[in-house]
């Protein structure tokens, strides 16, 4: 679920709407002032499971924020397992969609690229414009990297 915060939404309305959010929800803001207000509330409440986005008129993301707890705040193991299950489910849905539309996700160099399935075996295609790199936000590593 996501909620839209417009420039005419009052601070009390923003506060009330944010209180209704659940884990994994998103907040879309139309202007900087509302974005900063929402960011401050999420930081105060220490909600690390809500994504805050500032969007332009074409629905392009201009800024994003997700509260990151300090290193000394340890996340309970049950929470990590729940997050892990949600991520696995989401990735499986993405891979199922790739399969359905004829795309292949390939490990290439030190990252992942997506190419049409018929080009996945061609090493030259993996470094061409036909391959779209995936921004993994430094979460993807190979087994070999852990051996070094």
Coordinates of N, CA and C in Angstrom, one line a residue:
X1 N 0.8 -1.2 0.0 CA 0.0 0.0 0.0 C 0.9 1.2 0.0
X2 N 0.4 2.3 -0.6 CA 1.1 3.6 -0.5 C 0.1 4.7 -0.3
X3 N 0.5 5.8 0.3 CA -0.3 6.9 0.5 C 0.3 8.1 -0.2
X4 N -0.5 9.0 -0.7 CA -0.1 10.2 -1.4 C -0.2 11.4 -0.4
X5 N 0.9 12.1 -0.3 CA 0.9 13.3 0.5 C 1.0 14.5 -0.5
X6 N 0.0 15.3 -0.6 CA 0.1 16.5 -1.5 C 0.5 17.7 -0.7
X7 N 0.7 18.8 -1.5 CA 1.2 20.0 -0.8 C 0.0 20.7 0.0
X8 N -1.2 20.2 -0.2 CA -2.3 20.8 0.6 C -2.7 19.9 1.8
X9 N -2.0 18.8 2.0 CA -2.3 18.0 3.1 C -1.7 18.7 4.4
X10 N -2.5 18.8 5.4 CA -2.0 19.5 6.6 C -1.1 18.5 7.4
X11 N -0.3 19.1 8.3 CA 0.6 18.3 9.1 C -0.1 17.3 10.0
X12 N -1.3 17.7 10.5 CA -2.0 16.8 11.3 C -2.5 15.6 10.4
X13 N -3.0 15.9 9.2 CA -3.4 14.8 8.3 C -2.2 13.9 8.0
X14 N -1.1 14.5 7.7 CA 0.1 13.7 7.4 C 0.4 12.8 8.6
X15 N 0.4 13.3 9.8 CA 0.7 12.6 11.0 C -0.3 11.4 11.1
X16 N -1.6 11.7 10.9 CA -2.6 10.7 11.1 C -2.5 9.6 10.0
X17 N -2.2 10.0 8.8 CA -2.0 9.0 7.7 C -0.8 8.1 7.9
X18 N 0.3 8.7 8.4 CA 1.5 7.9 8.6 C 1.3 6.9 9.7
X19 N 0.5 7.3 10.7 CA 0.2 6.3 11.8 C -0.5 5.1 11.3
X20 N -1.1 5.2 10.2 CA -1.9 4.0 9.6 C -1.0 3.1 8.8
X21 N 0.2 3.4 8.6 CA 1.1 2.6 7.7 C 1.5 1.3 8.4
X22 N 1.7 0.3 7.6 CA 2.2 -1.0 8.0 C 3.6 -1.3 7.4
X23 N 4.2 -2.3 7.9 CA 5.5 -2.7 7.4 C 5.4 -2.9 5.8
X24 N 6.4 -2.3 5.1 CA 6.5 -2.4 3.7 C 5.7 -1.4 2.9
X25 N 5.0 -0.5 3.6 CA 4.2 0.5 2.9 C 5.1 1.6 2.4
X26 N 4.6 2.4 1.5 CA 5.3 3.5 0.9 C 4.5 4.8 1.1
X27 N 5.3 5.9 1.1 CA 4.7 7.3 1.2 C 5.2 8.0 0.0
X28 N 4.3 8.6 -0.8 CA 4.7 9.4 -1.9 C 4.4 10.9 -1.6
X29 N 5.4 11.7 -1.7 CA 5.2 13.2 -1.4 C 5.4 13.9 -2.7
X30 N 4.7 15.0 -2.8 CA 4.8 15.9 -4.0 C 5.7 17.0 -3.9
X31 N 6.0 17.4 -2.6 CA 6.9 18.6 -2.5 C 8.0 18.3 -1.4
X32 N 9.0 19.2 -1.4 CA 10.1 19.0 -0.4 C 9.7 19.2 1.0
X33 N 8.8 20.2 1.3 CA 8.4 20.4 2.7 C 7.7 19.2 3.3
X34 N 6.8 18.6 2.5 CA 6.1 17.4 3.0 C 7.0 16.3 3.2
X35 N 8.0 16.1 2.2 CA 8.9 15.1 2.3 C 9.8 15.2 3.6
X36 N 10.2 16.4 3.9 CA 11.1 16.6 5.1 C 10.3 16.4 6.4
X37 N 9.0 16.8 6.4 CA 8.2 16.6 7.5 C 8.0 15.1 7.8
X38 N 7.6 14.3 6.7 CA 7.4 12.9 6.8 C 8.7 12.2 7.3
X39 N 9.9 12.6 6.7 CA 11.2 12.1 7.1 C 11.4 12.2 8.6
X40 N 11.1 13.5 9.1 CA 11.3 13.7 10.5 C 10.4 12.8 11.4
X41 N 9.2 12.6 11.0 CA 8.3 11.7 11.7 C 8.8 10.3 11.7
X42 N 9.2 9.8 10.6 CA 9.7 8.4 10.5 C 11.0 8.2 11.3
X43 N 11.8 9.2 11.4 CA 13.0 9.2 12.2 C 12.7 9.2 13.7
X44 N 11.7 10.0 14.1 CA 11.3 10.1 15.5 C 10.7 8.8 15.9
X45 N 9.9 8.2 15.0 CA 9.2 6.9 15.4 C 10.1 5.7 15.1
X46 N 11.3 5.9 14.5 CA 12.2 4.9 14.2 C 11.6 3.8 13.4
X47 N 10.9 4.1 12.4 CA 10.2 3.2 11.5 C 11.1 2.9 10.3
X48 N 11.8 1.8 10.4 CA 12.7 1.4 9.3 C 12.1 0.6 8.2
X49 N 10.8 0.3 8.3 CA 10.2 -0.5 7.3 C 9.2 0.2 6.4
X50 N 9.3 1.6 6.3 CA 8.5 2.4 5.5 C 9.4 3.2 4.5
X51 N 9.1 3.1 3.2 CA 9.9 3.8 2.2 C 9.2 5.1 1.9
X52 N 9.9 6.2 2.0 CA 9.4 7.6 1.7 C 10.0 8.0 0.4
X53 N 9.1 8.4 -0.5 CA 9.6 8.9 -1.9 C 9.1 10.3 -2.2
X54 N 9.9 11.1 -2.8 CA 9.5 12.4 -3.3 C 9.4 12.2 -4.8
X55 N 8.2 12.4 -5.3 CA 7.9 12.2 -6.8 C 7.6 13.5 -7.5
X56 N 8.0 13.5 -8.8 CA 7.6 14.6 -9.6 C 6.3 14.4 -10.3
X57 N 5.9 15.3 -11.2 CA 4.6 15.1 -11.8 C 4.5 13.9 -12.7
X58 N 5.6 13.4 -13.2 CA 5.6 12.2 -14.1 C 5.8 10.9 -13.3
X59 N 5.7 11.0 -12.0 CA 5.8 9.9 -11.1 C 7.2 9.3 -11.1
X60 N 8.2 10.2 -11.4 CA 9.6 9.8 -11.3 C 10.1 10.1 -9.8
X61 N 10.9 9.2 -9.3 CA 11.4 9.4 -7.9 C 12.6 10.4 -8.0
X62 N 12.4 11.5 -7.2 CA 13.4 12.5 -7.1 C 14.3 12.3 -5.8
X63 N 13.7 11.8 -4.8 CA 14.4 11.5 -3.5 C 13.8 10.3 -2.8
X64 N 14.5 9.6 -2.1 CA 14.0 8.6 -1.3 C 14.6 8.5 0.1
X65 N 13.9 8.0 1.1 CA 14.4 7.9 2.4 C 13.8 6.7 3.1
X66 N 14.6 6.0 3.8 CA 14.2 4.9 4.6 C 15.0 4.9 5.9
X67 N 14.4 5.0 7.1 CA 15.1 5.2 8.3 C 16.0 4.0 8.5
X68 N 17.2 4.3 8.9 CA 18.2 3.3 9.1 C 18.6 3.4 10.6
X69 N 18.3 2.3 11.4 CA 18.6 2.4 12.8 C 20.1 2.4 13.0
X70 N 20.5 3.0 14.1 CA 22.0 3.0 14.4 C 22.5 1.6 14.6
X71 N 23.7 1.4 14.4 CA 24.3 0.0 14.4 C 24.1 -0.7 15.7
X72 N 24.0 0.1 16.8 CA 23.8 -0.6 18.1 C 22.3 -1.1 18.3
X73 N 21.4 -0.6 17.5 CA 20.0 -1.1 17.6 C 20.0 -2.5 16.9
X74 N 19.9 -3.5 17.7 CA 19.9 -4.9 17.1 C 18.5 -5.3 16.7
X75 N 18.3 -5.8 15.5 CA 17.0 -6.2 15.1 C 16.8 -7.6 15.6
X76 N 15.6 -7.9 16.1 CA 15.3 -9.2 16.7 C 15.3 -10.3 15.5
X77 N 15.8 -11.5 15.9 CA 15.9 -12.5 14.9 C 14.6 -12.8 14.2
X78 N 13.5 -12.8 14.9 CA 12.2 -13.1 14.3 C 11.9 -12.1 13.2
X79 N 12.3 -10.8 13.4 CA 12.0 -9.8 12.4 C 12.9 -10.0 11.2
X80 N 14.1 -10.4 11.4 CA 15.0 -10.7 10.3 C 14.5 -11.9 9.4
X81 N 14.0 -12.9 10.1 CA 13.4 -14.0 9.4 C 12.2 -13.6 8.6
X82 N 11.3 -12.8 9.2 CA 10.1 -12.3 8.5 C 10.5 -11.5 7.3
X83 N 11.5 -10.6 7.4 CA 12.0 -9.8 6.3 C 12.6 -10.6 5.2
X84 N 13.3 -11.7 5.6 CA 14.0 -12.6 4.7 C 12.9 -13.3 3.9
X85 N 11.8 -13.8 4.5 CA 10.7 -14.5 3.8 C 10.1 -13.5 2.9
X86 N 9.8 -12.3 3.2 CA 9.2 -11.3 2.4 C 10.0 -11.0 1.1
X87 N 11.3 -10.9 1.3 CA 12.3 -10.6 0.2 C 12.3 -11.8 -0.7
X88 N 12.4 -13.0 -0.2 CA 12.4 -14.2 -1.0 C 11.1 -14.3 -1.9
X89 N 10.0 -14.0 -1.2 CA 8.7 -14.1 -2.0 C 8.7 -13.0 -3.1
X90 N 9.1 -11.8 -2.8 CA 9.2 -10.7 -3.8 C 10.1 -11.1 -4.9
X91 N 11.3 -11.6 -4.6 CA 12.2 -12.0 -5.7 C 11.6 -13.2 -6.5
X92 N 11.0 -14.1 -5.9 CA 10.3 -15.2 -6.7 C 9.3 -14.7 -7.6
X93 N 8.5 -13.7 -7.2 CA 7.5 -13.0 -8.1 C 8.2 -12.3 -9.3
X94 N 9.3 -11.7 -9.0 CA 10.1 -11.0 -10.1 C 10.6 -12.0 -11.1
X95 N 11.2 -13.1 -10.5 CA 11.8 -14.1 -11.4 C 10.7 -14.8 -12.2
X96 N 9.5 -15.0 -11.6 CA 8.4 -15.6 -12.4 C 8.0 -14.7 -13.5
X97 N 7.9 -13.4 -13.2 CA 7.6 -12.5 -14.3 C 8.6 -12.4 -15.4
X98 N 9.9 -12.5 -15.0 CA 10.9 -12.5 -16.0 C 10.7 -13.8 -16.9
X99 N 10.5 -14.9 -16.3 CA 10.3 -16.1 -17.1 C 9.1 -16.0 -18.0
X100 N 8.0 -15.4 -17.5 CA 6.8 -15.2 -18.3 C 7.0 -14.3 -19.5
X101 N 7.8 -13.3 -19.4 CA 8.0 -12.3 -20.5 C 9.3 -12.6 -21.3
X102 N 10.0 -13.7 -21.0 CA 11.1 -14.1 -21.8 C 12.4 -13.4 -21.5
X103 N 12.6 -13.0 -20.2 CA 13.9 -12.4 -19.8 C 14.7 -13.3 -18.9
X104 N 16.0 -13.1 -18.9 CA 16.9 -13.9 -18.1 C 17.7 -13.0 -17.2
X105 N 17.8 -13.3 -15.9 CA 18.7 -12.6 -15.0 C 20.0 -13.3 -15.0
X106 N 21.1 -12.6 -15.3 CA 22.4 -13.2 -15.4 C 23.4 -12.6 -14.5
X107 N 24.2 -13.4 -13.8 CA 25.3 -12.9 -13.0 C 26.4 -12.5 -14.0
X108 N 26.8 -11.3 -14.0 CA 27.8 -10.8 -15.0 C 28.8 -9.9 -14.3
X109 N 30.1 -10.2 -14.4 CA 31.1 -9.4 -13.7 C 30.8 -9.4 -12.2
X110 N 30.6 -8.3 -11.6 CA 30.3 -8.3 -10.1 C 28.9 -7.9 -9.8
X111 N 28.0 -8.1 -10.8 CA 26.6 -7.7 -10.6 C 25.6 -8.6 -11.4
X112 N 24.4 -8.1 -11.5 CA 23.4 -8.8 -12.3 C 22.9 -7.9 -13.4
X113 N 22.6 -8.6 -14.5 CA 22.0 -7.9 -15.7 C 20.8 -8.7 -16.1
X114 N 19.9 -8.0 -16.8 CA 18.7 -8.6 -17.4 C 18.8 -8.5 -18.9
X115 N 18.6 -9.7 -19.6 CA 18.7 -9.7 -21.0 C 17.5 -10.6 -21.6
X116 N 17.1 -10.4 -22.8 CA 16.2 -11.3 -23.4 C 16.8 -12.7 -23.4
X117 N 15.9 -13.7 -23.1 CA 16.4 -15.1 -22.9 C 17.2 -15.6 -24.1
X118 N 16.9 -15.2 -25.3 CA 17.7 -15.7 -26.4 C 19.1 -15.1 -26.5
X119 N 19.4 -14.1 -25.8 CA 20.7 -13.5 -25.8 C 21.5 -13.9 -24.6
X120 N 20.9 -14.6 -23.6 CA 21.6 -14.9 -22.4 C 22.9 -15.7 -22.5
X121 N 23.0 -16.5 -23.6 CA 24.2 -17.3 -23.8 C 25.3 -16.6 -24.5
X122 N 25.0 -15.4 -25.0 CA 26.0 -14.7 -25.8 C 26.8 -13.7 -24.9
X123 N 28.0 -14.0 -24.6 CA 28.8 -13.1 -23.7 C 28.9 -11.7 -24.2
X124 N 28.8 -11.5 -25.5 CA 28.9 -10.1 -26.1 C 27.6 -9.4 -25.7
X125 N 26.5 -10.1 -25.7 CA 25.2 -9.4 -25.4 C 25.1 -9.0 -24.0
X126 N 25.9 -9.7 -23.1 CA 25.9 -9.3 -21.7 C 26.5 -8.0 -21.4
X127 N 27.4 -7.5 -22.3 CA 28.0 -6.2 -22.1 C 27.5 -5.2 -23.1
X128 N 26.4 -5.5 -23.8 CA 25.8 -4.6 -24.8 C 24.7 -3.8 -24.2
X129 N 24.1 -3.0 -25.1 CA 22.9 -2.2 -24.6 C 21.7 -3.0 -24.4
X130 N 21.7 -4.3 -24.9 CA 20.6 -5.2 -24.7 C 20.5 -5.7 -23.2
X131 N 21.6 -5.5 -22.5 CA 21.6 -6.0 -21.1 C 21.4 -4.7 -20.2
X132 N 20.4 -4.8 -19.3 CA 20.2 -3.8 -18.4 C 20.7 -4.2 -17.0
X133 N 21.6 -3.4 -16.5 CA 22.2 -3.7 -15.2 C 21.1 -3.4 -14.1
X134 N 21.2 -4.2 -13.0 CA 20.3 -4.1 -11.9 C 21.1 -3.4 -10.7
X135 N 20.5 -2.4 -10.2 CA 21.0 -1.7 -9.0 C 20.7 -2.5 -7.8
X136 N 21.7 -3.2 -7.3 CA 21.5 -4.1 -6.1 C 21.7 -3.5 -4.8
X137 N 22.0 -2.2 -4.8 CA 22.3 -1.4 -3.6 C 23.3 -2.1 -2.7
X138 N 24.3 -2.7 -3.3 CA 25.3 -3.4 -2.6 C 24.9 -4.6 -1.7
X139 N 23.8 -5.2 -2.1 CA 23.3 -6.4 -1.4 C 23.6 -7.7 -2.1
X140 N 24.0 -7.7 -3.4 CA 24.3 -8.9 -4.1 C 25.8 -9.1 -4.0
X141 N 26.1 -10.3 -3.6 CA 27.5 -10.7 -3.6 C 27.6 -12.2 -4.1
X142 N 28.7 -12.6 -4.6 CA 28.9 -13.9 -5.0 C 29.6 -14.7 -3.9
X143 N 29.5 -16.0 -4.0 CA 30.1 -16.9 -3.0 C 31.6 -16.7 -3.1
X144 N 32.2 -16.5 -4.3 CA 33.6 -16.3 -4.4 C 34.1 -15.0 -3.7
X145 N 33.3 -14.0 -3.6 CA 33.6 -12.8 -2.9 C 33.8 -13.0 -1.4
X146 N 33.0 -14.0 -0.9 CA 33.1 -14.3 0.5 C 34.3 -15.2 0.9
X147 N 34.9 -15.8 -0.1 CA 36.1 -16.6 0.1 C 37.3 -15.8 0.2
X148 N 37.3 -14.6 -0.4 CA 38.5 -13.7 -0.5 C 38.9 -13.2 0.9

